[in-house]
Amino acid sequence: MKKIEKTKLEQLLQIIPDHPMIRIAHFADSGEEMTEVLSNFCQEKGYEYQINCTDAAFYEKVSEKYRDPDSVKVLKFTLERPRYMIQGKTYDFVFVTAKIEETLLDDFVKRCHPIIKNAGNILIFLPKKNHAERYEWIRLLEEHYYVASNTIDDMFEHYDVLISKKMHGWGDLR
C-alpha cells in the first residue's frame, strides 16, 4: 500500500457514528500507517478492530506490533478460504486495502456479505483514477446486493475510496 495521508484518513473515519460496540474488519496486505490510524481510532472509541492480513510478511510485522488482544485482533488470513465468518462476528465497517486478484473478486464480494451487518459499509481503497477496476467492483457489489455505491476520488493522493452499503433482502424475488 502506498503512503496514505493520516489526517485525511482520520477525516474519512468521521463517517463512523459514535455508537457503542462498533466492529471494524480490515483486509490488508501492507500499510502500517493505515492500521495505526484505525487502531488508534478504535482504541479511543472502545471499538473492536480486526486486521485480516493476507500477506505473511505483513502479518509478522503487525502481529508483533499489536500483541495486546484487547485492542486489536490480528489474523493470518487467506482469501481462498470458503467462508470469512469467524466466531459468528459481523462488522459495521469492512475496510479493504489488500490487493484482491481479479479471479477472486466475485468470491471475495460474496464471502464478505455475511460478515457485514445489515446496512453496514464496505470501503475499498482503489488505485487513483483506475476507472475500469472501480466499475468492475461496483458491478460486483450491486450484483451481490450492495447498494448506494459511491466513490470519494478527491480525498487521497494515491487512492479513490469506493463505499457501498450492504442491504438484506434486496434482489430477485423469484
PDB file of C-alpha atoms in Angstrom:
ATOM      1  CA  MET A   1       0.000   0.000   0.000  1.00  0.00           C
ATOM      2  CA  LYS A   2       1.306   3.430  -0.919  1.00  0.00           C
ATOM      3  CA  LYS A   3       1.656   6.024   1.791  1.00  0.00           C
ATOM      4  CA  ILE A   4      -1.698   7.330   2.964  1.00  0.00           C
ATOM      5  CA  GLU A   5      -2.297  10.750   4.461  1.00  0.00           C
ATOM      6  CA  LYS A   6      -3.088  10.193   8.145  1.00  0.00           C
ATOM      7  CA  THR A   7      -5.049  13.411   8.625  1.00  0.00           C
ATOM      8  CA  LYS A   8      -7.252  12.653   5.622  1.00  0.00           C
ATOM      9  CA  LEU A   9      -7.810   9.088   6.830  1.00  0.00           C
ATOM     10  CA  GLU A  10      -8.841  10.458  10.227  1.00  0.00           C
ATOM     11  CA  GLN A  11     -11.221  12.768   8.377  1.00  0.00           C
ATOM     12  CA  LEU A  12     -12.701   9.788   6.497  1.00  0.00           C
ATOM     13  CA  LEU A  13     -13.271   7.976   9.797  1.00  0.00           C
ATOM     14  CA  GLN A  14     -15.766  10.684  10.742  1.00  0.00           C
ATOM     15  CA  ILE A  15     -18.354   8.691   8.758  1.00  0.00           C
ATOM     16  CA  ILE A  16     -18.302   6.122  11.563  1.00  0.00           C
ATOM     17  CA  PRO A  17     -21.008   7.010  14.087  1.00  0.00           C
ATOM     18  CA  ASP A  18     -20.163   7.477  17.745  1.00  0.00           C
ATOM     19  CA  HIS A  19     -22.114   4.400  18.876  1.00  0.00           C
ATOM     20  CA  PRO A  20     -21.049   1.680  21.289  1.00  0.00           C
ATOM     21  CA  MET A  21     -19.914  -1.767  20.119  1.00  0.00           C
ATOM     22  CA  ILE A  22     -18.823  -0.822  16.588  1.00  0.00           C
ATOM     23  CA  ARG A  23     -16.777  -3.527  14.885  1.00  0.00           C
ATOM     24  CA  ILE A  24     -14.319  -2.872  12.080  1.00  0.00           C
ATOM     25  CA  ALA A  25     -12.627  -5.521   9.945  1.00  0.00           C
ATOM     26  CA  HIS A  26      -9.726  -4.693   7.663  1.00  0.00           C
ATOM     27  CA  PHE A  27      -8.359  -6.837   4.823  1.00  0.00           C
ATOM     28  CA  ALA A  28      -4.756  -5.711   4.428  1.00  0.00           C
ATOM     29  CA  ASP A  29      -1.544  -6.880   2.808  1.00  0.00           C
ATOM     30  CA  SER A  30       0.547  -3.798   3.714  1.00  0.00           C
ATOM     31  CA  GLY A  31       0.136  -0.268   5.037  1.00  0.00           C
ATOM     32  CA  GLU A  32       1.234   0.196   8.616  1.00  0.00           C
ATOM     33  CA  GLU A  33       0.046   3.823   8.617  1.00  0.00           C
ATOM     34  CA  MET A  34      -3.489   2.675   7.879  1.00  0.00           C
ATOM     35  CA  THR A  35      -3.528   0.041  10.625  1.00  0.00           C
ATOM     36  CA  GLU A  36      -2.032   2.520  13.077  1.00  0.00           C
ATOM     37  CA  VAL A  37      -4.713   5.161  12.426  1.00  0.00           C
ATOM     38  CA  LEU A  38      -7.530   2.597  12.549  1.00  0.00           C
ATOM     39  CA  SER A  39      -6.111   1.012  15.697  1.00  0.00           C
ATOM     40  CA  ASN A  40      -5.772   4.358  17.481  1.00  0.00           C
ATOM     41  CA  PHE A  41      -9.290   5.358  16.411  1.00  0.00           C
ATOM     42  CA  CYS A  42     -10.772   2.082  17.687  1.00  0.00           C
ATOM     43  CA  GLN A  43      -8.868   2.249  20.976  1.00  0.00           C
ATOM     44  CA  GLU A  44     -10.068   5.815  21.613  1.00  0.00           C
ATOM     45  CA  LYS A  45     -13.693   4.891  20.878  1.00  0.00           C
ATOM     46  CA  GLY A  46     -13.665   1.448  22.508  1.00  0.00           C
ATOM     47  CA  TYR A  47     -14.398  -0.261  19.177  1.00  0.00           C
ATOM     48  CA  GLU A  48     -13.309  -3.703  18.023  1.00  0.00           C
ATOM     49  CA  TYR A  49     -10.713  -3.832  15.227  1.00  0.00           C
ATOM     50  CA  GLN A  50      -9.655  -6.966  13.402  1.00  0.00           C
ATOM     51  CA  ILE A  51      -6.880  -6.984  10.819  1.00  0.00           C
ATOM     52  CA  ASN A  52      -7.135  -9.839   8.340  1.00  0.00           C
ATOM     53  CA  CYS A  53      -3.583  -9.991   6.984  1.00  0.00           C
ATOM     54  CA  THR A  54      -3.444 -11.518   3.523  1.00  0.00           C
ATOM     55  CA  ASP A  55       0.366 -11.310   3.336  1.00  0.00           C
ATOM     56  CA  ALA A  56       2.584 -13.404   5.644  1.00  0.00           C
ATOM     57  CA  ALA A  57       5.330 -10.765   5.987  1.00  0.00           C
ATOM     58  CA  PHE A  58       2.783  -8.074   6.838  1.00  0.00           C
ATOM     59  CA  TYR A  59       1.187 -10.423   9.368  1.00  0.00           C
ATOM     60  CA  GLU A  60       4.554 -10.833  11.123  1.00  0.00           C
ATOM     61  CA  LYS A  61       5.047  -7.048  11.318  1.00  0.00           C
ATOM     62  CA  VAL A  62       1.543  -6.262  12.509  1.00  0.00           C
ATOM     63  CA  SER A  63       1.145  -9.165  14.945  1.00  0.00           C
ATOM     64  CA  GLU A  64       4.381  -8.100  16.643  1.00  0.00           C
ATOM     65  CA  LYS A  65       3.113  -4.526  16.947  1.00  0.00           C
ATOM     66  CA  TYR A  66      -0.366  -5.421  18.261  1.00  0.00           C
ATOM     67  CA  ARG A  67       0.275  -8.084  20.858  1.00  0.00           C
ATOM     68  CA  ASP A  68      -2.456  -6.825  23.182  1.00  0.00           C
ATOM     69  CA  PRO A  69      -5.546  -8.798  22.109  1.00  0.00           C
ATOM     70  CA  ASP A  70      -7.910  -6.382  23.875  1.00  0.00           C
ATOM     71  CA  SER A  71      -7.354  -3.589  21.386  1.00  0.00           C
ATOM     72  CA  VAL A  72      -6.618  -5.214  18.026  1.00  0.00           C
ATOM     73  CA  LYS A  73      -7.025  -8.751  16.775  1.00  0.00           C
ATOM     74  CA  VAL A  74      -4.580  -9.757  14.030  1.00  0.00           C
ATOM     75  CA  LEU A  75      -5.243 -12.823  11.898  1.00  0.00           C
ATOM     76  CA  LYS A  76      -3.240 -14.544   9.186  1.00  0.00           C
ATOM     77  CA  PHE A  77      -5.912 -14.710   6.513  1.00  0.00           C
ATOM     78  CA  THR A  78      -6.169 -16.444   3.171  1.00  0.00           C
ATOM     79  CA  LEU A  79      -8.716 -15.063   0.742  1.00  0.00           C
ATOM     80  CA  GLU A  80      -9.300 -18.521  -0.724  1.00  0.00           C
ATOM     81  CA  ARG A  81     -10.941 -19.809   2.454  1.00  0.00           C
ATOM     82  CA  PRO A  82     -14.551 -20.910   1.863  1.00  0.00           C
ATOM     83  CA  ARG A  83     -16.069 -18.563   4.492  1.00  0.00           C
ATOM     84  CA  TYR A  84     -14.885 -15.343   6.093  1.00  0.00           C
ATOM     85  CA  MET A  85     -17.157 -15.599   9.135  1.00  0.00           C
ATOM     86  CA  ILE A  86     -15.129 -16.142  12.315  1.00  0.00           C
ATOM     87  CA  GLN A  87     -16.879 -16.882  15.622  1.00  0.00           C
ATOM     88  CA  GLY A  88     -20.172 -15.575  14.195  1.00  0.00           C
ATOM     89  CA  LYS A  89     -18.959 -11.954  14.296  1.00  0.00           C
ATOM     90  CA  THR A  90     -20.384  -9.353  11.975  1.00  0.00           C
ATOM     91  CA  TYR A  91     -18.852  -5.964  11.303  1.00  0.00           C
ATOM     92  CA  ASP A  92     -20.265  -2.479  10.859  1.00  0.00           C
ATOM     93  CA  PHE A  93     -17.422  -1.464   8.548  1.00  0.00           C
ATOM     94  CA  VAL A  94     -15.092  -3.517   6.382  1.00  0.00           C
ATOM     95  CA  PHE A  95     -12.011  -1.774   5.006  1.00  0.00           C
ATOM     96  CA  VAL A  96     -10.262  -3.345   2.021  1.00  0.00           C
ATOM     97  CA  THR A  97      -6.732  -2.225   1.226  1.00  0.00           C
ATOM     98  CA  ALA A  98      -5.366  -5.625   0.191  1.00  0.00           C
ATOM     99  CA  LYS A  99      -4.947  -6.331  -3.491  1.00  0.00           C
ATOM    100  CA  ILE A 100      -7.688  -8.779  -4.479  1.00  0.00           C
ATOM    101  CA  GLU A 101      -6.805 -10.822  -7.545  1.00  0.00           C
ATOM    102  CA  GLU A 102      -9.267 -10.477 -10.396  1.00  0.00           C
ATOM    103  CA  THR A 103     -10.055 -14.208 -10.248  1.00  0.00           C
ATOM    104  CA  LEU A 104     -11.086 -13.832  -6.578  1.00  0.00           C
ATOM    105  CA  LEU A 105     -13.162 -10.642  -6.826  1.00  0.00           C
ATOM    106  CA  ASP A 106     -16.544 -12.321  -7.176  1.00  0.00           C
ATOM    107  CA  ASP A 107     -15.867 -14.806  -4.361  1.00  0.00           C
ATOM    108  CA  PHE A 108     -14.459 -12.045  -2.158  1.00  0.00           C
ATOM    109  CA  VAL A 109     -17.600  -9.915  -2.500  1.00  0.00           C
ATOM    110  CA  LYS A 110     -19.824 -12.967  -1.821  1.00  0.00           C
ATOM    111  CA  ARG A 111     -17.815 -14.029   1.230  1.00  0.00           C
ATOM    112  CA  CYS A 112     -17.759 -10.530   2.709  1.00  0.00           C
ATOM    113  CA  HIS A 113     -21.536 -10.190   2.531  1.00  0.00           C
ATOM    114  CA  PRO A 114     -22.306 -12.437   5.561  1.00  0.00           C
ATOM    115  CA  ILE A 115     -19.706 -10.727   7.782  1.00  0.00           C
ATOM    116  CA  ILE A 116     -21.124  -7.240   7.271  1.00  0.00           C
ATOM    117  CA  LYS A 117     -24.084  -6.189   9.419  1.00  0.00           C
ATOM    118  CA  ASN A 118     -27.234  -5.149   7.605  1.00  0.00           C
ATOM    119  CA  ALA A 119     -26.773  -1.548   6.468  1.00  0.00           C
ATOM    120  CA  GLY A 120     -23.041  -1.899   7.193  1.00  0.00           C
ATOM    121  CA  ASN A 121     -20.463  -0.467   4.822  1.00  0.00           C
ATOM    122  CA  ILE A 122     -17.567  -1.800   2.817  1.00  0.00           C
ATOM    123  CA  LEU A 123     -14.820   0.695   1.972  1.00  0.00           C
ATOM    124  CA  ILE A 124     -12.489  -0.377  -0.823  1.00  0.00           C
ATOM    125  CA  PHE A 125      -9.299   1.573  -1.447  1.00  0.00           C
ATOM    126  CA  LEU A 126      -8.554   1.536  -5.186  1.00  0.00           C
ATOM    127  CA  PRO A 127      -5.661   2.968  -7.180  1.00  0.00           C
ATOM    128  CA  LYS A 128      -6.369   6.584  -8.132  1.00  0.00           C
ATOM    129  CA  LYS A 129      -8.272   7.052 -11.400  1.00  0.00           C
ATOM    130  CA  ASN A 130      -8.446   3.323 -12.247  1.00  0.00           C
ATOM    131  CA  HIS A 131     -11.967   3.562 -13.650  1.00  0.00           C
ATOM    132  CA  ALA A 132     -12.063   0.037 -15.107  1.00  0.00           C
ATOM    133  CA  GLU A 133     -11.316  -1.528 -11.709  1.00  0.00           C
ATOM    134  CA  ARG A 134     -13.766   0.797  -9.970  1.00  0.00           C
ATOM    135  CA  TYR A 135     -16.619  -0.092 -12.323  1.00  0.00           C
ATOM    136  CA  GLU A 136     -15.895  -3.813 -12.013  1.00  0.00           C
ATOM    137  CA  TRP A 137     -16.101  -3.528  -8.210  1.00  0.00           C
ATOM    138  CA  ILE A 138     -19.359  -1.546  -8.455  1.00  0.00           C
ATOM    139  CA  ARG A 139     -20.848  -4.136 -10.830  1.00  0.00           C
ATOM    140  CA  LEU A 140     -19.937  -6.993  -8.472  1.00  0.00           C
ATOM    141  CA  LEU A 141     -21.157  -5.166  -5.391  1.00  0.00           C
ATOM    142  CA  GLU A 142     -24.521  -4.412  -6.973  1.00  0.00           C
ATOM    143  CA  GLU A 143     -24.797  -7.982  -8.242  1.00  0.00           C
ATOM    144  CA  HIS A 144     -24.369  -9.203  -4.651  1.00  0.00           C
ATOM    145  CA  TYR A 145     -26.909  -6.843  -3.031  1.00  0.00           C
ATOM    146  CA  TYR A 146     -24.787  -3.913  -2.013  1.00  0.00           C
ATOM    147  CA  VAL A 147     -26.394  -0.544  -2.706  1.00  0.00           C
ATOM    148  CA  ALA A 148     -25.640   3.173  -2.714  1.00  0.00           C
ATOM    149  CA  SER A 149     -22.121   2.703  -4.092  1.00  0.00           C
ATOM    150  CA  ASN A 150     -20.218   5.973  -4.159  1.00  0.00           C
ATOM    151  CA  THR A 151     -16.635   6.965  -4.773  1.00  0.00           C
ATOM    152  CA  ILE A 152     -14.578   9.521  -2.912  1.00  0.00           C
ATOM    153  CA  ASP A 153     -11.993  10.488  -5.504  1.00  0.00           C
ATOM    154  CA  ASP A 154     -10.688  13.789  -4.205  1.00  0.00           C
ATOM    155  CA  MET A 155      -9.509  12.941  -0.677  1.00  0.00           C
ATOM    156  CA  PHE A 156      -6.334  10.891  -1.023  1.00  0.00           C
ATOM    157  CA  GLU A 157      -3.344  11.408  -3.290  1.00  0.00           C
ATOM    158  CA  HIS A 158      -2.948   7.765  -4.359  1.00  0.00           C
ATOM    159  CA  TYR A 159      -6.394   6.251  -3.734  1.00  0.00           C
ATOM    160  CA  ASP A 160     -10.042   6.517  -4.591  1.00  0.00           C
ATOM    161  CA  VAL A 161     -12.347   5.080  -1.931  1.00  0.00           C
ATOM    162  CA  LEU A 162     -15.376   3.096  -3.045  1.00  0.00           C
ATOM    163  CA  ILE A 163     -18.053   2.889  -0.338  1.00  0.00           C
ATOM    164  CA  SER A 164     -21.048   0.593  -0.620  1.00  0.00           C
ATOM    165  CA  LYS A 165     -23.788  -0.415   1.803  1.00  0.00           C
ATOM    166  CA  LYS A 166     -24.896  -3.990   2.435  1.00  0.00           C
ATOM    167  CA  MET A 167     -28.635  -4.417   2.286  1.00  0.00           C
ATOM    168  CA  HIS A 168     -30.524  -7.506   3.364  1.00  0.00           C
ATOM    169  CA  GLY A 169     -33.481  -8.806   1.432  1.00  0.00           C
ATOM    170  CA  TRP A 170     -32.800  -6.904  -1.738  1.00  0.00           C
ATOM    171  CA  GLY A 171     -32.591  -8.635  -5.064  1.00  0.00           C
ATOM    172  CA  ASP A 172     -34.544 -11.055  -7.176  1.00  0.00           C
ATOM    173  CA  LEU A 173     -37.753 -12.294  -5.524  1.00  0.00           C
ATOM    174  CA  ARG A 174     -38.435 -15.276  -7.811  1.00  0.00           C
TER     175      ARG A 174
END
